[in-house]
PDB file of C-alpha atoms in Angstrom:
ATOM      1  CA  UNK A   1      45.717  78.077 267.397  1.00  0.00           C
ATOM      2  CA  UNK A   2      48.966  76.754 266.206  1.00  0.00           C
ATOM      3  CA  UNK A   3      49.645  73.221 267.134  1.00  0.00           C
ATOM      4  CA  UNK A   4      50.677  72.653 270.864  1.00  0.00           C
ATOM      5  CA  UNK A   5      54.676  70.641 270.820  1.00  0.00           C
ATOM      6  CA  UNK A   6      55.278  68.661 273.669  1.00  0.00           C
ATOM      7  CA  UNK A   7      57.905  71.401 274.802  1.00  0.00           C
ATOM      8  CA  UNK A   8      54.872  73.506 274.730  1.00  0.00           C
ATOM      9  CA  UNK A   9      53.138  71.046 277.264  1.00  0.00           C
ATOM     10  CA  UNK A  10      56.290  70.883 278.944  1.00  0.00           C
ATOM     11  CA  UNK A  11      56.879  74.724 279.387  1.00  0.00           C
ATOM     12  CA  UNK A  12      53.290  75.215 280.076  1.00  0.00           C
ATOM     13  CA  UNK A  13      53.634  72.806 282.667  1.00  0.00           C
ATOM     14  CA  UNK A  14      56.567  74.671 284.223  1.00  0.00           C
ATOM     15  CA  UNK A  15      54.258  77.855 284.572  1.00  0.00           C
ATOM     16  CA  UNK A  16      51.676  76.324 286.099  1.00  0.00           C
ATOM     17  CA  UNK A  17      54.298  74.465 288.401  1.00  0.00           C
ATOM     18  CA  UNK A  18      55.318  78.265 289.042  1.00  0.00           C
ATOM     19  CA  UNK A  19      51.841  79.453 289.995  1.00  0.00           C
ATOM     20  CA  UNK A  20      50.972  80.244 294.027  1.00  0.00           C
ATOM     21  CA  UNK A  21      47.024  80.677 294.043  1.00  0.00           C
ATOM     22  CA  UNK A  22      45.529  77.031 293.932  1.00  0.00           C
ATOM     23  CA  UNK A  23      42.746  78.193 291.532  1.00  0.00           C
ATOM     24  CA  UNK A  24      44.913  79.849 288.776  1.00  0.00           C
ATOM     25  CA  UNK A  25      46.951  77.009 288.543  1.00  0.00           C
ATOM     26  CA  UNK A  26      43.944  74.385 288.381  1.00  0.00           C
ATOM     27  CA  UNK A  27      42.782  77.017 285.698  1.00  0.00           C
ATOM     28  CA  UNK A  28      46.136  76.977 283.989  1.00  0.00           C
ATOM     29  CA  UNK A  29      46.449  72.890 284.349  1.00  0.00           C
ATOM     30  CA  UNK A  30      42.973  72.537 282.484  1.00  0.00           C
ATOM     31  CA  UNK A  31      43.876  75.006 279.841  1.00  0.00           C
ATOM     32  CA  UNK A  32      46.431  72.875 278.983  1.00  0.00           C
ATOM     33  CA  UNK A  33      45.056  69.991 278.978  1.00  0.00           C
ATOM     34  CA  UNK A  34      42.357  71.021 276.693  1.00  0.00           C
ATOM     35  CA  UNK A  35      44.616  72.911 274.466  1.00  0.00           C
ATOM     36  CA  UNK A  36      46.861  69.472 274.084  1.00  0.00           C
ATOM     37  CA  UNK A  37      43.550  66.816 273.723  1.00  0.00           C
ATOM     38  CA  UNK A  38      41.728  69.259 271.645  1.00  0.00           C
ATOM     39  CA  UNK A  39      44.639  68.468 268.756  1.00  0.00           C
ATOM     40  CA  UNK A  40      43.725  65.450 266.415  1.00  0.00           C
ATOM     41  CA  UNK A  41      47.106  63.586 266.772  1.00  0.00           C
ATOM     42  CA  UNK A  42      47.610  59.651 267.732  1.00  0.00           C
ATOM     43  CA  UNK A  43      48.464  59.040 271.616  1.00  0.00           C
ATOM     44  CA  UNK A  44      52.147  59.706 271.583  1.00  0.00           C
ATOM     45  CA  UNK A  45      53.982  56.128 272.179  1.00  0.00           C
ATOM     46  CA  UNK A  46      57.415  55.431 273.745  1.00  0.00           C
ATOM     47  CA  UNK A  47      59.747  55.178 270.316  1.00  0.00           C
ATOM     48  CA  UNK A  48      60.998  51.351 269.834  1.00  0.00           C
ATOM     49  CA  UNK A  49      64.470  50.154 268.644  1.00  0.00           C
ATOM     50  CA  UNK A  50      64.491  48.241 265.100  1.00  0.00           C
ATOM     51  CA  UNK A  51      64.227  45.401 267.007  1.00  0.00           C
ATOM     52  CA  UNK A  52      61.488  45.618 268.655  1.00  0.00           C
ATOM     53  CA  UNK A  53      62.512  45.996 271.866  1.00  0.00           C
ATOM     54  CA  UNK A  54      61.653  49.510 274.032  1.00  0.00           C
ATOM     55  CA  UNK A  55      64.085  51.663 273.206  1.00  0.00           C
ATOM     56  CA  UNK A  56      66.074  53.172 276.001  1.00  0.00           C
ATOM     57  CA  UNK A  57      64.152  56.004 277.880  1.00  0.00           C
ATOM     58  CA  UNK A  58      66.462  59.007 278.907  1.00  0.00           C
ATOM     59  CA  UNK A  59      65.194  60.135 282.360  1.00  0.00           C
ATOM     60  CA  UNK A  60      67.961  62.653 282.970  1.00  0.00           C
ATOM     61  CA  UNK A  61      66.673  65.405 284.780  1.00  0.00           C
ATOM     62  CA  UNK A  62      67.000  69.160 283.538  1.00  0.00           C
ATOM     63  CA  UNK A  63      70.110  70.961 285.684  1.00  0.00           C
ATOM     64  CA  UNK A  64      67.450  72.970 287.390  1.00  0.00           C
ATOM     65  CA  UNK A  65      67.610  73.132 291.011  1.00  0.00           C
ATOM     66  CA  UNK A  66      64.322  74.599 291.272  1.00  0.00           C
ATOM     67  CA  UNK A  67      62.295  72.827 294.671  1.00  0.00           C
ATOM     68  CA  UNK A  68      60.039  75.330 295.629  1.00  0.00           C
ATOM     69  CA  UNK A  69      56.692  75.371 293.147  1.00  0.00           C
ATOM     70  CA  UNK A  70      54.039  78.203 293.833  1.00  0.00           C
ATOM     71  CA  UNK A  71      52.209  77.625 296.728  1.00  0.00           C
ATOM     72  CA  UNK A  72      49.659  80.284 298.297  1.00  0.00           C
ATOM     73  CA  UNK A  73      51.058  81.228 302.121  1.00  0.00           C
ATOM     74  CA  UNK A  74      48.979  79.498 304.190  1.00  0.00           C
ATOM     75  CA  UNK A  75      48.298  76.639 305.456  1.00  0.00           C
ATOM     76  CA  UNK A  76      50.839  76.918 307.714  1.00  0.00           C
ATOM     77  CA  UNK A  77      53.895  73.711 307.635  1.00  0.00           C
ATOM     78  CA  UNK A  78      54.252  72.046 310.352  1.00  0.00           C
ATOM     79  CA  UNK A  79      55.894  68.549 311.762  1.00  0.00           C
ATOM     80  CA  UNK A  80      53.889  65.741 311.082  1.00  0.00           C
ATOM     81  CA  UNK A  81      53.310  64.737 314.648  1.00  0.00           C
ATOM     82  CA  UNK A  82      52.272  68.571 315.285  1.00  0.00           C
ATOM     83  CA  UNK A  83      49.074  67.808 312.825  1.00  0.00           C
ATOM     84  CA  UNK A  84      45.966  67.891 315.211  1.00  0.00           C
ATOM     85  CA  UNK A  85      44.150  64.596 315.121  1.00  0.00           C
ATOM     86  CA  UNK A  86      40.589  65.236 313.049  1.00  0.00           C
ATOM     87  CA  UNK A  87      37.445  63.788 314.363  1.00  0.00           C
ATOM     88  CA  UNK A  88      34.406  63.311 311.399  1.00  0.00           C
ATOM     89  CA  UNK A  89      31.844  63.851 313.762  1.00  0.00           C
ATOM     90  CA  UNK A  90      32.030  67.546 314.621  1.00  0.00           C
ATOM     91  CA  UNK A  91      32.064  70.342 311.792  1.00  0.00           C
ATOM     92  CA  UNK A  92      35.447  71.263 312.308  1.00  0.00           C
ATOM     93  CA  UNK A  93      36.771  67.733 312.271  1.00  0.00           C
ATOM     94  CA  UNK A  94      35.060  67.687 309.414  1.00  0.00           C
ATOM     95  CA  UNK A  95      36.679  70.452 307.638  1.00  0.00           C
ATOM     96  CA  UNK A  96      39.950  69.338 309.289  1.00  0.00           C
ATOM     97  CA  UNK A  97      40.132  65.926 307.806  1.00  0.00           C
ATOM     98  CA  UNK A  98      38.547  67.451 303.983  1.00  0.00           C
ATOM     99  CA  UNK A  99      41.169  69.913 304.784  1.00  0.00           C
ATOM    100  CA  UNK A 100      44.229  67.652 305.200  1.00  0.00           C
ATOM    101  CA  UNK A 101      43.069  65.234 302.041  1.00  0.00           C
ATOM    102  CA  UNK A 102      42.550  68.586 300.169  1.00  0.00           C
ATOM    103  CA  UNK A 103      46.350  69.217 301.248  1.00  0.00           C
ATOM    104  CA  UNK A 104      47.486  65.670 299.706  1.00  0.00           C
ATOM    105  CA  UNK A 105      45.603  66.831 296.279  1.00  0.00           C
ATOM    106  CA  UNK A 106      47.210  70.189 296.003  1.00  0.00           C
ATOM    107  CA  UNK A 107      50.782  68.688 296.588  1.00  0.00           C
ATOM    108  CA  UNK A 108      50.136  65.891 293.907  1.00  0.00           C
ATOM    109  CA  UNK A 109      49.181  68.634 291.325  1.00  0.00           C
ATOM    110  CA  UNK A 110      52.429  70.106 291.884  1.00  0.00           C
ATOM    111  CA  UNK A 111      54.550  66.483 291.837  1.00  0.00           C
ATOM    112  CA  UNK A 112      52.490  65.446 288.403  1.00  0.00           C
ATOM    113  CA  UNK A 113      53.507  69.046 286.762  1.00  0.00           C
ATOM    114  CA  UNK A 114      57.431  68.358 288.053  1.00  0.00           C
ATOM    115  CA  UNK A 115      57.678  65.356 286.501  1.00  0.00           C
ATOM    116  CA  UNK A 116      56.915  66.718 283.137  1.00  0.00           C
ATOM    117  CA  UNK A 117      58.695  69.870 283.612  1.00  0.00           C
ATOM    118  CA  UNK A 118      62.081  68.541 285.148  1.00  0.00           C
ATOM    119  CA  UNK A 119      62.781  64.860 283.101  1.00  0.00           C
ATOM    120  CA  UNK A 120      61.736  66.281 279.113  1.00  0.00           C
ATOM    121  CA  UNK A 121      63.973  63.825 277.200  1.00  0.00           C
ATOM    122  CA  UNK A 122      61.449  61.274 278.455  1.00  0.00           C
ATOM    123  CA  UNK A 123      58.880  60.159 275.527  1.00  0.00           C
ATOM    124  CA  UNK A 124      55.685  62.472 274.922  1.00  0.00           C
ATOM    125  CA  UNK A 125      53.695  59.971 276.088  1.00  0.00           C
ATOM    126  CA  UNK A 126      55.414  60.173 279.476  1.00  0.00           C
ATOM    127  CA  UNK A 127      54.519  63.520 279.576  1.00  0.00           C
ATOM    128  CA  UNK A 128      50.975  63.636 278.600  1.00  0.00           C
ATOM    129  CA  UNK A 129      50.287  61.090 281.053  1.00  0.00           C
ATOM    130  CA  UNK A 130      51.457  63.087 283.804  1.00  0.00           C
ATOM    131  CA  UNK A 131      49.435  65.739 282.706  1.00  0.00           C
ATOM    132  CA  UNK A 132      46.434  63.854 282.759  1.00  0.00           C
ATOM    133  CA  UNK A 133      47.446  63.083 286.078  1.00  0.00           C
ATOM    134  CA  UNK A 134      47.720  66.942 287.128  1.00  0.00           C
ATOM    135  CA  UNK A 135      44.178  67.616 285.537  1.00  0.00           C
ATOM    136  CA  UNK A 136      42.868  64.736 287.407  1.00  0.00           C
ATOM    137  CA  UNK A 137      44.712  65.969 290.503  1.00  0.00           C
ATOM    138  CA  UNK A 138      42.925  69.572 289.873  1.00  0.00           C
ATOM    139  CA  UNK A 139      39.593  68.177 289.706  1.00  0.00           C
ATOM    140  CA  UNK A 140      40.118  66.213 293.212  1.00  0.00           C
ATOM    141  CA  UNK A 141      41.350  69.427 294.805  1.00  0.00           C
ATOM    142  CA  UNK A 142      38.446  71.878 293.641  1.00  0.00           C
ATOM    143  CA  UNK A 143      35.763  69.365 294.688  1.00  0.00           C
ATOM    144  CA  UNK A 144      37.138  69.424 298.475  1.00  0.00           C
ATOM    145  CA  UNK A 145      37.534  73.078 298.134  1.00  0.00           C
ATOM    146  CA  UNK A 146      34.207  73.507 297.278  1.00  0.00           C
ATOM    147  CA  UNK A 147      33.127  71.346 299.946  1.00  0.00           C
ATOM    148  CA  UNK A 148      35.458  73.126 302.304  1.00  0.00           C
ATOM    149  CA  UNK A 149      33.357  76.514 301.364  1.00  0.00           C
ATOM    150  CA  UNK A 150      29.879  74.602 302.046  1.00  0.00           C
ATOM    151  CA  UNK A 151      30.847  74.667 305.600  1.00  0.00           C
ATOM    152  CA  UNK A 152      32.184  78.054 305.794  1.00  0.00           C
ATOM    153  CA  UNK A 153      35.943  76.874 305.610  1.00  0.00           C
ATOM    154  CA  UNK A 154      38.495  77.036 302.762  1.00  0.00           C
ATOM    155  CA  UNK A 155      42.138  75.705 301.598  1.00  0.00           C
ATOM    156  CA  UNK A 156      45.054  77.056 304.223  1.00  0.00           C
ATOM    157  CA  UNK A 157      42.572  77.360 307.242  1.00  0.00           C
ATOM    158  CA  UNK A 158      44.242  74.132 309.023  1.00  0.00           C
ATOM    159  CA  UNK A 159      48.046  73.547 309.741  1.00  0.00           C
ATOM    160  CA  UNK A 160      49.420  70.938 307.397  1.00  0.00           C
ATOM    161  CA  UNK A 161      52.778  68.852 306.654  1.00  0.00           C
ATOM    162  CA  UNK A 162      54.643  68.643 303.855  1.00  0.00           C
ATOM    163  CA  UNK A 163      56.243  64.997 303.954  1.00  0.00           C
ATOM    164  CA  UNK A 164      55.110  64.503 300.092  1.00  0.00           C
ATOM    165  CA  UNK A 165      56.827  66.908 298.723  1.00  0.00           C
ATOM    166  CA  UNK A 166      59.862  66.366 300.677  1.00  0.00           C
ATOM    167  CA  UNK A 167      60.827  63.234 299.223  1.00  0.00           C
ATOM    168  CA  UNK A 168      59.873  65.105 295.565  1.00  0.00           C
ATOM    169  CA  UNK A 169      62.767  67.259 296.652  1.00  0.00           C
ATOM    170  CA  UNK A 170      65.163  64.329 297.981  1.00  0.00           C
ATOM    171  CA  UNK A 171      64.324  62.378 294.303  1.00  0.00           C
ATOM    172  CA  UNK A 172      64.545  65.385 291.991  1.00  0.00           C
ATOM    173  CA  UNK A 173      67.597  64.037 290.158  1.00  0.00           C
ATOM    174  CA  UNK A 174      66.944  60.102 290.025  1.00  0.00           C
ATOM    175  CA  UNK A 175      62.935  59.371 288.208  1.00  0.00           C
ATOM    176  CA  UNK A 176      63.611  55.621 289.190  1.00  0.00           C
ATOM    177  CA  UNK A 177      63.406  56.620 292.948  1.00  0.00           C
ATOM    178  CA  UNK A 178      60.484  59.596 292.518  1.00  0.00           C
ATOM    179  CA  UNK A 179      58.429  56.536 290.607  1.00  0.00           C
ATOM    180  CA  UNK A 180      59.403  53.996 293.390  1.00  0.00           C
ATOM    181  CA  UNK A 181      58.914  56.713 296.167  1.00  0.00           C
ATOM    182  CA  UNK A 182      56.188  59.434 295.427  1.00  0.00           C
ATOM    183  CA  UNK A 183      53.525  56.948 293.570  1.00  0.00           C
ATOM    184  CA  UNK A 184      54.349  53.485 295.009  1.00  0.00           C
ATOM    185  CA  UNK A 185      55.160  54.514 298.485  1.00  0.00           C
ATOM    186  CA  UNK A 186      53.554  57.456 299.640  1.00  0.00           C
ATOM    187  CA  UNK A 187      50.362  57.897 297.278  1.00  0.00           C
ATOM    188  CA  UNK A 188      50.017  54.154 297.618  1.00  0.00           C
ATOM    189  CA  UNK A 189      49.040  54.912 301.078  1.00  0.00           C
ATOM    190  CA  UNK A 190      46.049  56.917 300.089  1.00  0.00           C
ATOM    191  CA  UNK A 191      44.496  53.845 298.747  1.00  0.00           C
ATOM    192  CA  UNK A 192      45.128  52.062 301.710  1.00  0.00           C
ATOM    193  CA  UNK A 193      44.145  55.207 304.065  1.00  0.00           C
ATOM    194  CA  UNK A 194      40.796  56.247 302.068  1.00  0.00           C
ATOM    195  CA  UNK A 195      38.355  53.356 302.908  1.00  0.00           C
ATOM    196  CA  UNK A 196      38.929  53.550 306.617  1.00  0.00           C
ATOM    197  CA  UNK A 197      37.995  57.408 306.208  1.00  0.00           C
ATOM    198  CA  UNK A 198      35.514  56.576 304.345  1.00  0.00           C
ATOM    199  CA  UNK A 199      33.819  54.762 307.394  1.00  0.00           C
ATOM    200  CA  UNK A 200      34.032  57.635 309.453  1.00  0.00           C
ATOM    201  CA  UNK A 201      32.113  59.865 307.336  1.00  0.00           C
ATOM    202  CA  UNK A 202      29.790  57.432 306.514  1.00  0.00           C
ATOM    203  CA  UNK A 203      29.183  56.925 310.444  1.00  0.00           C
ATOM    204  CA  UNK A 204      28.907  60.360 311.051  1.00  0.00           C
ATOM    205  CA  UNK A 205      26.296  60.451 308.058  1.00  0.00           C
ATOM    206  CA  UNK A 206      28.742  62.649 305.325  1.00  0.00           C
ATOM    207  CA  UNK A 207      27.286  60.864 302.265  1.00  0.00           C
ATOM    208  CA  UNK A 208      28.674  63.540 299.732  1.00  0.00           C
ATOM    209  CA  UNK A 209      32.262  63.530 301.538  1.00  0.00           C
ATOM    210  CA  UNK A 210      32.190  59.703 301.141  1.00  0.00           C
ATOM    211  CA  UNK A 211      31.248  59.933 297.681  1.00  0.00           C
ATOM    212  CA  UNK A 212      33.966  62.727 296.910  1.00  0.00           C
ATOM    213  CA  UNK A 213      36.661  60.305 298.530  1.00  0.00           C
ATOM    214  CA  UNK A 214      35.373  57.211 296.715  1.00  0.00           C
ATOM    215  CA  UNK A 215      35.805  59.405 293.124  1.00  0.00           C
ATOM    216  CA  UNK A 216      39.301  60.120 294.248  1.00  0.00           C
ATOM    217  CA  UNK A 217      39.839  56.740 295.055  1.00  0.00           C
ATOM    218  CA  UNK A 218      39.269  55.243 291.752  1.00  0.00           C
ATOM    219  CA  UNK A 219      41.327  57.738 290.013  1.00  0.00           C
ATOM    220  CA  UNK A 220      44.222  57.340 292.030  1.00  0.00           C
ATOM    221  CA  UNK A 221      44.628  53.603 291.309  1.00  0.00           C
ATOM    222  CA  UNK A 222      44.972  54.889 287.698  1.00  0.00           C
ATOM    223  CA  UNK A 223      47.705  57.138 289.199  1.00  0.00           C
ATOM    224  CA  UNK A 224      49.468  54.653 291.205  1.00  0.00           C
ATOM    225  CA  UNK A 225      49.602  52.478 287.941  1.00  0.00           C
ATOM    226  CA  UNK A 226      51.119  54.705 285.835  1.00  0.00           C
ATOM    227  CA  UNK A 227      54.054  55.236 287.996  1.00  0.00           C
ATOM    228  CA  UNK A 228      54.401  51.782 288.568  1.00  0.00           C
ATOM    229  CA  UNK A 229      54.723  51.361 285.033  1.00  0.00           C
ATOM    230  CA  UNK A 230      56.948  53.708 284.203  1.00  0.00           C
ATOM    231  CA  UNK A 231      59.070  52.636 287.461  1.00  0.00           C
ATOM    232  CA  UNK A 232      59.099  48.735 286.077  1.00  0.00           C
ATOM    233  CA  UNK A 233      60.275  49.484 283.141  1.00  0.00           C
ATOM    234  CA  UNK A 234      63.023  52.548 284.705  1.00  0.00           C
ATOM    235  CA  UNK A 235      63.909  49.159 286.703  1.00  0.00           C
ATOM    236  CA  UNK A 236      64.368  46.867 283.666  1.00  0.00           C
ATOM    237  CA  UNK A 237      66.392  49.793 281.487  1.00  0.00           C
ATOM    238  CA  UNK A 238      69.110  49.502 284.710  1.00  0.00           C
ATOM    239  CA  UNK A 239      69.111  45.933 284.661  1.00  0.00           C
ATOM    240  CA  UNK A 240      67.680  45.562 288.295  1.00  0.00           C
ATOM    241  CA  UNK A 241      64.541  43.573 289.347  1.00  0.00           C
ATOM    242  CA  UNK A 242      61.867  45.934 290.315  1.00  0.00           C
ATOM    243  CA  UNK A 243      60.621  44.695 293.175  1.00  0.00           C
ATOM    244  CA  UNK A 244      64.180  44.388 294.764  1.00  0.00           C
ATOM    245  CA  UNK A 245      64.919  47.797 293.476  1.00  0.00           C
ATOM    246  CA  UNK A 246      61.972  48.880 295.156  1.00  0.00           C
ATOM    247  CA  UNK A 247      62.906  47.135 298.783  1.00  0.00           C
ATOM    248  CA  UNK A 248      66.669  48.907 297.991  1.00  0.00           C
ATOM    249  CA  UNK A 249      65.000  52.681 297.362  1.00  0.00           C
ATOM    250  CA  UNK A 250      62.959  52.603 300.121  1.00  0.00           C
ATOM    251  CA  UNK A 251      66.060  52.417 302.625  1.00  0.00           C
ATOM    252  CA  UNK A 252      68.210  54.168 300.392  1.00  0.00           C
ATOM    253  CA  UNK A 253      65.998  57.430 300.467  1.00  0.00           C
ATOM    254  CA  UNK A 254      64.727  56.726 304.062  1.00  0.00           C
ATOM    255  CA  UNK A 255      61.108  56.257 302.680  1.00  0.00           C
ATOM    256  CA  UNK A 256      58.535  55.018 305.132  1.00  0.00           C
ATOM    257  CA  UNK A 257      57.944  51.379 304.807  1.00  0.00           C
ATOM    258  CA  UNK A 258      54.412  50.248 303.595  1.00  0.00           C
ATOM    259  CA  UNK A 259      52.442  49.181 306.586  1.00  0.00           C
ATOM    260  CA  UNK A 260      49.451  47.535 306.515  1.00  0.00           C
ATOM    261  CA  UNK A 261      46.659  46.754 306.689  1.00  0.00           C
ATOM    262  CA  UNK A 262      46.484  47.086 303.128  1.00  0.00           C
ATOM    263  CA  UNK A 263      43.702  47.638 300.372  1.00  0.00           C
ATOM    264  CA  UNK A 264      44.899  44.948 298.643  1.00  0.00           C
ATOM    265  CA  UNK A 265      42.518  45.234 295.802  1.00  0.00           C
ATOM    266  CA  UNK A 266      43.453  48.666 295.490  1.00  0.00           C
ATOM    267  CA  UNK A 267      47.001  47.974 295.443  1.00  0.00           C
ATOM    268  CA  UNK A 268      46.742  45.039 292.759  1.00  0.00           C
ATOM    269  CA  UNK A 269      44.582  47.123 290.235  1.00  0.00           C
ATOM    270  CA  UNK A 270      47.563  49.634 290.708  1.00  0.00           C
ATOM    271  CA  UNK A 271      49.781  47.405 289.825  1.00  0.00           C
ATOM    272  CA  UNK A 272      51.677  45.668 292.919  1.00  0.00           C
ATOM    273  CA  UNK A 273      51.878  41.722 292.723  1.00  0.00           C
ATOM    274  CA  UNK A 274      50.818  39.602 295.287  1.00  0.00           C
ATOM    275  CA  UNK A 275      54.105  38.272 296.326  1.00  0.00           C
ATOM    276  CA  UNK A 276      55.086  41.630 296.425  1.00  0.00           C
ATOM    277  CA  UNK A 277      52.518  42.406 299.024  1.00  0.00           C
ATOM    278  CA  UNK A 278      53.073  39.361 301.260  1.00  0.00           C
ATOM    279  CA  UNK A 279      56.448  39.818 301.152  1.00  0.00           C
ATOM    280  CA  UNK A 280      55.277  43.535 302.751  1.00  0.00           C
ATOM    281  CA  UNK A 281      53.007  42.115 304.991  1.00  0.00           C
ATOM    282  CA  UNK A 282      55.640  39.240 306.275  1.00  0.00           C
ATOM    283  CA  UNK A 283      58.387  41.988 306.510  1.00  0.00           C
ATOM    284  CA  UNK A 284      56.134  44.228 308.841  1.00  0.00           C
ATOM    285  CA  UNK A 285      55.354  40.722 311.148  1.00  0.00           C
ATOM    286  CA  UNK A 286      59.385  40.785 311.447  1.00  0.00           C
ATOM    287  CA  UNK A 287      59.742  43.892 312.529  1.00  0.00           C
ATOM    288  CA  UNK A 288      57.442  45.824 315.057  1.00  0.00           C
ATOM    289  CA  UNK A 289      59.195  49.274 314.401  1.00  0.00           C
ATOM    290  CA  UNK A 290      58.499  51.611 311.915  1.00  0.00           C
ATOM    291  CA  UNK A 291      60.809  51.123 308.916  1.00  0.00           C
ATOM    292  CA  UNK A 292      62.388  53.342 306.448  1.00  0.00           C
ATOM    293  CA  UNK A 293      64.915  54.059 308.933  1.00  0.00           C
ATOM    294  CA  UNK A 294      68.420  52.213 307.996  1.00  0.00           C
ATOM    295  CA  UNK A 295      69.757  53.370 304.895  1.00  0.00           C
ATOM    296  CA  UNK A 296      70.882  50.525 301.936  1.00  0.00           C
ATOM    297  CA  UNK A 297      74.278  49.798 301.911  1.00  0.00           C
ATOM    298  CA  UNK A 298      74.661  49.773 297.937  1.00  0.00           C
ATOM    299  CA  UNK A 299      71.181  51.915 297.036  1.00  0.00           C
ATOM    300  CA  UNK A 300      70.216  51.013 293.296  1.00  0.00           C
ATOM    301  CA  UNK A 301      72.407  53.388 290.734  1.00  0.00           C
ATOM    302  CA  UNK A 302      72.196  54.145 287.403  1.00  0.00           C
ATOM    303  CA  UNK A 303      73.808  51.354 285.444  1.00  0.00           C
ATOM    304  CA  UNK A 304      76.068  52.062 281.867  1.00  0.00           C
ATOM    305  CA  UNK A 305      74.699  50.425 278.906  1.00  0.00           C
TER     306      UNK A 305
END
């Protein structure tokens, strides 16, 4: 088999992104992941300049306005307020709860694949790291799908909302915004939300569900950390202070402000700093209304160097 190039990897990610059937999509990602890592090669690194300073990253997207990845006809997508509540203490409630997590994981597969193919001038390390994330998200989805099937259900049986993918569409032209608002806002919310869900499952005697969510939480810390590292590097390249840029981007793109209680240990492991978490906690205390509904007057943009 001929050696796989980074362009081959990116083209394969786009092919997987286009596949609608979840099982086939995951099989394609797994095959792509195996083929890449079966090759004996050093881990690609971002090129450095002769001075030792990191080279400038080219984060411009392809001139491709495709925004809809392959996805099955179900689940029905509704507004978040129309997604029914889920109790862990009934079989149908437990299934609906796990389905909601499975839907997040399915979206996360497409999110990881999207940045691999949409930003082809980023260093090879970027593409490889997000392919690794996509493979993890497939594994999570398949674990949850298997658990749903144990109870006579499957992915698509319950309505879901599409907030995670809507933010991907809004940030498709700006990788800095994507890294800030998907890993560091929306996916980081999962770090906070998972322990309370685990407690509900544990109280209902669901040890399998609790264990699956623990595996997902452990992996998601690394995924958020991956986004955090690229976000901080891109922000510094644009001569922006990262944590201020994060606040400005949340406002500019009308993203939901992070709300406590935070899973502080997980967020710190994922790259958030103690001063940043303290500021977000203070902000929530000072602003009782949900945040993220005021557009910034001067959102952070690309700066020429």
